[in-house]
mmCIF file of C-alpha atoms in Angstrom:
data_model
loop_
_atom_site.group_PDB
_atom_site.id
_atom_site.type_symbol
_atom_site.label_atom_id
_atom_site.label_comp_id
_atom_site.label_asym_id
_atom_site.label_seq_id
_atom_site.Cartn_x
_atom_site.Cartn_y
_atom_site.Cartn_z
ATOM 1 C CA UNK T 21 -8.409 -17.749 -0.270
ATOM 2 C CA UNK T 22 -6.899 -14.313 0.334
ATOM 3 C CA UNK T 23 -3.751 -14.140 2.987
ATOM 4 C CA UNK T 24 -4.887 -11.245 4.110
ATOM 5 C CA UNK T 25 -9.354 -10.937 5.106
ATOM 6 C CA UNK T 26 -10.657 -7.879 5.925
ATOM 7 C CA UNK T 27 -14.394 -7.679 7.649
ATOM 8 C CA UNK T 28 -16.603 -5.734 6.839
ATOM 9 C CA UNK T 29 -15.766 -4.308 3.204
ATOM 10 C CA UNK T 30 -18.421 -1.456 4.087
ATOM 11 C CA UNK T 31 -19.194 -0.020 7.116
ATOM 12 C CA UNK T 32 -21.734 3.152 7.369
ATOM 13 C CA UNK T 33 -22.173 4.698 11.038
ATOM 14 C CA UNK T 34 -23.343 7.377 12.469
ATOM 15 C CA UNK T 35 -20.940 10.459 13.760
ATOM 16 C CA UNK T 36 -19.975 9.285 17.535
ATOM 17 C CA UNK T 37 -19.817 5.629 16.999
ATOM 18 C CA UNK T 38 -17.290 3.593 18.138
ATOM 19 C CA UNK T 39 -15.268 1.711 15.190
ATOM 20 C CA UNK T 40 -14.323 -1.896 14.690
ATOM 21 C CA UNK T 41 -12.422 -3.110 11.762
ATOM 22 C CA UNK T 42 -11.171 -6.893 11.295
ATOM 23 C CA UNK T 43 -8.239 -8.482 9.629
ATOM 24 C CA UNK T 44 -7.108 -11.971 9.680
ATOM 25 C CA UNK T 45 -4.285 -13.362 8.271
ATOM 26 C CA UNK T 46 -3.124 -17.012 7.523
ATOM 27 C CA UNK T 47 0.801 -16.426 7.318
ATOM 28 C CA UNK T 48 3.387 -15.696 9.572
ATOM 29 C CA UNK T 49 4.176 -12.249 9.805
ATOM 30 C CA UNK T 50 7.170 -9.931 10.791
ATOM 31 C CA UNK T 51 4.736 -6.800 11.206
ATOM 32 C CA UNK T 52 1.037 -5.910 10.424
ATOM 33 C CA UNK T 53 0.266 -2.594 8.983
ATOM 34 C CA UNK T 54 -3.312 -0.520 9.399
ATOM 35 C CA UNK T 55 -3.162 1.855 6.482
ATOM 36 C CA UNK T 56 -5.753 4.808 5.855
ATOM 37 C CA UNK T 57 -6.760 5.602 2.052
ATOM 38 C CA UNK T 58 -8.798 8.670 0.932
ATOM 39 C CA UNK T 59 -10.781 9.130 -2.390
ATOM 40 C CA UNK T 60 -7.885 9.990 -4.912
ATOM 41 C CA UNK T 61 -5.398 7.043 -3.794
ATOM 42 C CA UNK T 62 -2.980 8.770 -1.382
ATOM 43 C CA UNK T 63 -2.146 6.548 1.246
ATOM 44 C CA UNK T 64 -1.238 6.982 4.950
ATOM 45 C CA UNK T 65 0.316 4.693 7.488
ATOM 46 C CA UNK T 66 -1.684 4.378 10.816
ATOM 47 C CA UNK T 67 0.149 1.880 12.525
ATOM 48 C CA UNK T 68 2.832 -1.213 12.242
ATOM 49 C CA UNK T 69 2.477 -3.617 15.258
ATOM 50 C CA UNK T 70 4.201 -7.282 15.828
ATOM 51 C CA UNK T 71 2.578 -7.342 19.238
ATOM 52 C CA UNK T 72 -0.021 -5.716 22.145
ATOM 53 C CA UNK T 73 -1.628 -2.755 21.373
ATOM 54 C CA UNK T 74 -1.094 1.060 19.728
ATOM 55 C CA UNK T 75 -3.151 4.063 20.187
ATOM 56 C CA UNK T 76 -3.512 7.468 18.591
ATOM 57 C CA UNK T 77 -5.417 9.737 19.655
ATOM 58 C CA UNK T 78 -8.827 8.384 18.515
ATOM 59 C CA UNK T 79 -7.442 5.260 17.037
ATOM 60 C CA UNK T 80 -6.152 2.043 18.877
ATOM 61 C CA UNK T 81 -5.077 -1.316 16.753
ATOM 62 C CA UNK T 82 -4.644 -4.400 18.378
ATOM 63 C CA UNK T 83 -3.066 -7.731 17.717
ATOM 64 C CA UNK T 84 -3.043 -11.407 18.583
ATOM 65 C CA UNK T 85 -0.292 -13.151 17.004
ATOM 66 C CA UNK T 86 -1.525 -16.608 18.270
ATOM 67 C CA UNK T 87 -4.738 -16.101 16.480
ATOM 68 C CA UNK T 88 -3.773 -14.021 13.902
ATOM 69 C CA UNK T 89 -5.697 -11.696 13.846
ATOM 70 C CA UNK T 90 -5.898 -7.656 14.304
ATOM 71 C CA UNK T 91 -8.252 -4.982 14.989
ATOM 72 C CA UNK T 92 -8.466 -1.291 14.189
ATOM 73 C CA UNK T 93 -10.837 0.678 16.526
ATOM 74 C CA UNK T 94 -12.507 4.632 16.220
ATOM 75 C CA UNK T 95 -13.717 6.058 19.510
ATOM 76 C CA UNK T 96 -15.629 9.189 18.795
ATOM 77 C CA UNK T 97 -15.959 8.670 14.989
ATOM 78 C CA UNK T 98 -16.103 12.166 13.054
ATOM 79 C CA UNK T 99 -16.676 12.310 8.867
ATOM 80 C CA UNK T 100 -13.520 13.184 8.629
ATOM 81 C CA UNK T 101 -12.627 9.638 9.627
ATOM 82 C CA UNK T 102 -14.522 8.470 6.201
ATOM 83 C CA UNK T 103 -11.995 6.493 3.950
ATOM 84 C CA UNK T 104 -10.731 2.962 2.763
ATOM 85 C CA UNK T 105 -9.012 1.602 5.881
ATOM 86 C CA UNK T 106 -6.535 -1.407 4.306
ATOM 87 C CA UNK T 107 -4.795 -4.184 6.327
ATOM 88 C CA UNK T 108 -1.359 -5.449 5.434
ATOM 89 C CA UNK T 109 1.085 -8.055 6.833
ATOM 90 C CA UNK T 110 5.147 -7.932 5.974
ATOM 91 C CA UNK T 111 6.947 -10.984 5.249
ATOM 92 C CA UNK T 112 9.782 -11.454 7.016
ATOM 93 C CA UNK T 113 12.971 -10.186 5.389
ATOM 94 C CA UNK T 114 11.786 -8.453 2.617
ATOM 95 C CA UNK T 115 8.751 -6.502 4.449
ATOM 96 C CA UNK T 116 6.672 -6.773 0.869
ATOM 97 C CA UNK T 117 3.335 -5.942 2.284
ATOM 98 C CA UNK T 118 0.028 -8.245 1.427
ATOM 99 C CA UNK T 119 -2.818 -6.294 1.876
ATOM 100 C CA UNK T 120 -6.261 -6.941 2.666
ATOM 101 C CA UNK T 121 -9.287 -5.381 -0.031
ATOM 102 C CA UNK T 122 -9.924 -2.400 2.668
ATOM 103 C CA UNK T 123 -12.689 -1.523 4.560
ATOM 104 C CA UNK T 124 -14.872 1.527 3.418
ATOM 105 C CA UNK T 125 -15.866 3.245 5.991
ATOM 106 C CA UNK T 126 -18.240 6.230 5.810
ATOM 107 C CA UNK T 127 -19.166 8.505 9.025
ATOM 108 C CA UNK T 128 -22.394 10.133 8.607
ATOM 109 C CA UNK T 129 -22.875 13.397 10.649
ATOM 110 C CA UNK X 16 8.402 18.692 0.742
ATOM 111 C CA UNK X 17 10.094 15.650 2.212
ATOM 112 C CA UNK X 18 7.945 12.675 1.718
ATOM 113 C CA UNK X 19 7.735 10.544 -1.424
ATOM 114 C CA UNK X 20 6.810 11.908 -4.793
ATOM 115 C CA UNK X 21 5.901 10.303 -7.884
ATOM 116 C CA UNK X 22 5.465 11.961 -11.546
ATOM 117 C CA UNK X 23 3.202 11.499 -13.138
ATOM 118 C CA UNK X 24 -0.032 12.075 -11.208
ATOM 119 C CA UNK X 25 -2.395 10.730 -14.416
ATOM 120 C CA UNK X 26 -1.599 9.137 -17.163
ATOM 121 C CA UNK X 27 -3.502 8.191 -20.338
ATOM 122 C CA UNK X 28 -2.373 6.238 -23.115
ATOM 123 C CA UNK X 29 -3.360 4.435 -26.121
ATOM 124 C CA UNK X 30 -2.935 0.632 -25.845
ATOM 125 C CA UNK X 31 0.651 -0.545 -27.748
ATOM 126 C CA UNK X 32 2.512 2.962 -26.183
ATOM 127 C CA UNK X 33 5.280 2.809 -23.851
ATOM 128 C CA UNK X 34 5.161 4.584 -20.357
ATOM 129 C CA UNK X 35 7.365 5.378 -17.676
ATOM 130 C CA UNK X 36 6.626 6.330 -14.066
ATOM 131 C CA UNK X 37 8.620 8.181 -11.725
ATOM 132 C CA UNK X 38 9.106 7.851 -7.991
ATOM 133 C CA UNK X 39 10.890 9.613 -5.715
ATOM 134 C CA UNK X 40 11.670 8.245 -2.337
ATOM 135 C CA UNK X 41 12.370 10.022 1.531
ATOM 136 C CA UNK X 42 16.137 10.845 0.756
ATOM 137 C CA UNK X 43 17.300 8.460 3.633
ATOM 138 C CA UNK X 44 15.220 5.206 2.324
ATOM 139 C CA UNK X 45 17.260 2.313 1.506
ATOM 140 C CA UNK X 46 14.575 0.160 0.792
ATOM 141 C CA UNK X 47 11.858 1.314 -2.161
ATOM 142 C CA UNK X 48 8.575 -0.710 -3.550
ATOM 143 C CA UNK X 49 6.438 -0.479 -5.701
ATOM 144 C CA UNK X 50 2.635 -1.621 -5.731
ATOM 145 C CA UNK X 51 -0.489 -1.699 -8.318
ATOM 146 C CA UNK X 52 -3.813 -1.101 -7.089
ATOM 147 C CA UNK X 53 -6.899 -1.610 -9.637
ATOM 148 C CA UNK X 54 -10.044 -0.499 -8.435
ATOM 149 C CA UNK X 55 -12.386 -1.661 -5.657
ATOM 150 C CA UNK X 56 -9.054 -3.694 -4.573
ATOM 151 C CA UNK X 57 -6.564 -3.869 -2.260
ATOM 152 C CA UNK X 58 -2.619 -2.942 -3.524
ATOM 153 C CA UNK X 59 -0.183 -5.839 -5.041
ATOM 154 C CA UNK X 60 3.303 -6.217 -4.478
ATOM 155 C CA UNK X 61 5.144 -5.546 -8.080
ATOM 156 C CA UNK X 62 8.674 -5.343 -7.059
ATOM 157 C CA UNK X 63 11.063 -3.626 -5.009
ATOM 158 C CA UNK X 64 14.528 -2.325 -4.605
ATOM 159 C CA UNK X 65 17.064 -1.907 -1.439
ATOM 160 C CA UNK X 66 19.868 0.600 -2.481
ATOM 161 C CA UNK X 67 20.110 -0.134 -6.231
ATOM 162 C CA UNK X 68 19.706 -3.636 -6.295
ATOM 163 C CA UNK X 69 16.610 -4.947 -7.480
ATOM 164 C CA UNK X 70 15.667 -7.685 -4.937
ATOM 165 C CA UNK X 71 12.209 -9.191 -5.859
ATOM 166 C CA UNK X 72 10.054 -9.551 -8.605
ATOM 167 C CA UNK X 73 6.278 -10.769 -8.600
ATOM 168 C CA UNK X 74 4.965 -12.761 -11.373
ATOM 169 C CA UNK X 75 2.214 -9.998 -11.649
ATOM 170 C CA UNK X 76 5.461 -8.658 -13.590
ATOM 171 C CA UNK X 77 5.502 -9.441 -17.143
ATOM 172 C CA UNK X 78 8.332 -9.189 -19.311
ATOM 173 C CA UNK X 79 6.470 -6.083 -20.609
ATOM 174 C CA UNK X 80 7.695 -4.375 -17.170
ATOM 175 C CA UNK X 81 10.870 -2.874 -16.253
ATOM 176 C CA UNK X 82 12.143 -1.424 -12.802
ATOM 177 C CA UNK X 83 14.997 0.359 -12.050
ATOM 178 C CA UNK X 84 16.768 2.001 -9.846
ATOM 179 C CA UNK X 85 19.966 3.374 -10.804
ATOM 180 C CA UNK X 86 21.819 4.983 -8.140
ATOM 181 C CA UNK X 87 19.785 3.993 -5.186
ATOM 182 C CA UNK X 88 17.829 7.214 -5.224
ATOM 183 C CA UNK X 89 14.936 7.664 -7.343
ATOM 184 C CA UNK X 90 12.986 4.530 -9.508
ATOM 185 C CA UNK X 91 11.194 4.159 -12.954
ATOM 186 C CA UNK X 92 9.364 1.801 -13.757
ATOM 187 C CA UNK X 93 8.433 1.367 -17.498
ATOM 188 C CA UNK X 94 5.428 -0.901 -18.563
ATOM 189 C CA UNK X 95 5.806 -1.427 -22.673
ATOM 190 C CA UNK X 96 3.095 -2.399 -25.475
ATOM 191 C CA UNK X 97 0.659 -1.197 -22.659
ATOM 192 C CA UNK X 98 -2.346 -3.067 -22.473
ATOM 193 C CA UNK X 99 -6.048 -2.215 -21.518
ATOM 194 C CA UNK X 100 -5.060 -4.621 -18.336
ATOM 195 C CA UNK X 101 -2.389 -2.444 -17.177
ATOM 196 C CA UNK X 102 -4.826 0.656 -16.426
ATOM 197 C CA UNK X 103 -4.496 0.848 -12.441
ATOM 198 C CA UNK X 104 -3.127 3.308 -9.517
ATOM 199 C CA UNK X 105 1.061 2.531 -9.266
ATOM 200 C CA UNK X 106 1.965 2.802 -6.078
ATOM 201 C CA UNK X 107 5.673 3.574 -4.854
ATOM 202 C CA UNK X 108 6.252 3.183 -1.016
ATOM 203 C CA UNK X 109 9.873 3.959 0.315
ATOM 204 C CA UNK X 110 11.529 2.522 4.103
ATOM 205 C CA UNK X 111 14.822 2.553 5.930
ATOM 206 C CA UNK X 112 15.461 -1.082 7.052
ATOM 207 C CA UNK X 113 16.693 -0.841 10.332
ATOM 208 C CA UNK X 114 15.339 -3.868 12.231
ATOM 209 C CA UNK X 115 12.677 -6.273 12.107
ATOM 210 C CA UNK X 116 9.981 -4.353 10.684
ATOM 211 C CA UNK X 117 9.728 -1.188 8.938
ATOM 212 C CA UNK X 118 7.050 1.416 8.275
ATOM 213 C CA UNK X 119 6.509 2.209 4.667
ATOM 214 C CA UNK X 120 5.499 5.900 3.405
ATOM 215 C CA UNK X 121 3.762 6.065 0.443
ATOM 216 C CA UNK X 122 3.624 8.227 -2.778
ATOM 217 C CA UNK X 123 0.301 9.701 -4.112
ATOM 218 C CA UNK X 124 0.385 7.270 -7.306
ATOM 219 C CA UNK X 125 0.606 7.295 -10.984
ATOM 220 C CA UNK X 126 -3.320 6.788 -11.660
ATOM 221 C CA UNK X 127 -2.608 4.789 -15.451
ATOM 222 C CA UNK X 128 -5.510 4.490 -18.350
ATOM 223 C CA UNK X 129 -4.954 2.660 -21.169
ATOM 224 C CA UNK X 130 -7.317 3.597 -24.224
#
């Protein structure tokens, strides 16, 4: 079993849909990352959390450290959104990140 | 340009060669990593480095892999005899451990193909 789960591994919606990607986790964690990925590999940081929630602009990730367990939300989803969203959790102390398989997402106009 | 920069963007080799990757952290980063991702799958931890010591190794790391990183600045990483296995996307990722947690900013990757 992965550390690191990531539902679902493809998700096709419509342009103005509100987003919802899942990651679970079975190991404690000192931080979990949201990461964004476009065709071509280059990858972006979204978000690091250890608690609560984070927005920006359009995007909002939660956590529940009890449950382990995060989400990563899209209000207003645009194409431009389209790309491999990837969970990770840091150990503590040496922050090496586990990530999840990603999420593909794809925004159709 | 100040984020992190790796050289090459592509490589493609014939199985048995030696390569070597580049990576250039943010100038500030203490802490540098670096990850393999083959395709359809998520990144794996290889190794990484704070300052110039090398810290951690996974056991994805054969003795066929090298890291280094010599004066705390930029890293190589060498993979010898390649193997058809070892085609992939290397991923560097560069952080300045401050506290608990720390954000980690990513290269564009090495994309490696072994012929």
């Amino acid at each position: 079993k992965n550390e690191v789960e990531q539902s679902p591994q493809n998700l096709t919606a419509q342009e103005g849909e509100f987003i919802t990607i899942n990651c679970s986790y079975s190991v404690g964690i000192s931080a979990l990352h949201w990461l964004q990925q476009h065709p071509g590999g280059g990858i972006v940081s979204l978000f690091m959390l250890s608690s609560g929630k984070k927005k920006h602009g359009r995007l909002i990730a939660t956590i529940n450290i009890q449950e382990k367990h995060s989400s990563l939300h899209i209000t207003a989803s645009h194409p431009r959104d389209s790309a491999v969203y990837i969970c990770a959790v840091a150990n503590f102390g040496n922050e090496k990140l586990t990530f999840g398989t990603g999420t593909r997402l794809t925004i159709i106009p | 340009d100040t984020g992190v920069s790796q050289d090459p963007r592509h490589k493609i080799t014939k199985r048995g060669q030696n390569v070597t990757f580049r990576c250039d952290p943010i100038s500030e980063h203490n802490r540098l990593y670096w990850y393999r991702q083959t395709l359809g799958q998520g990144p794996e931890f290889l190794t990484y480095f704070q300052n110039e010591a090398q810290l951690e190794k996974s056991r994805l790391l054969s003795d066929r892999f090298s890291a280094e990183r010599p004066k705390g600045s930029f890293s190589t990483l060498e993979i010898q005899r390649t193997e058809q296995g070892d085609s992939a996307m290397y991923l560097c990722a560069s952080s300045l451990r401050q506290g608990v947690a720390d954000t980690q900013y990513f290269g564009p990757g090495t994309r490696l193909t072994v012929l």
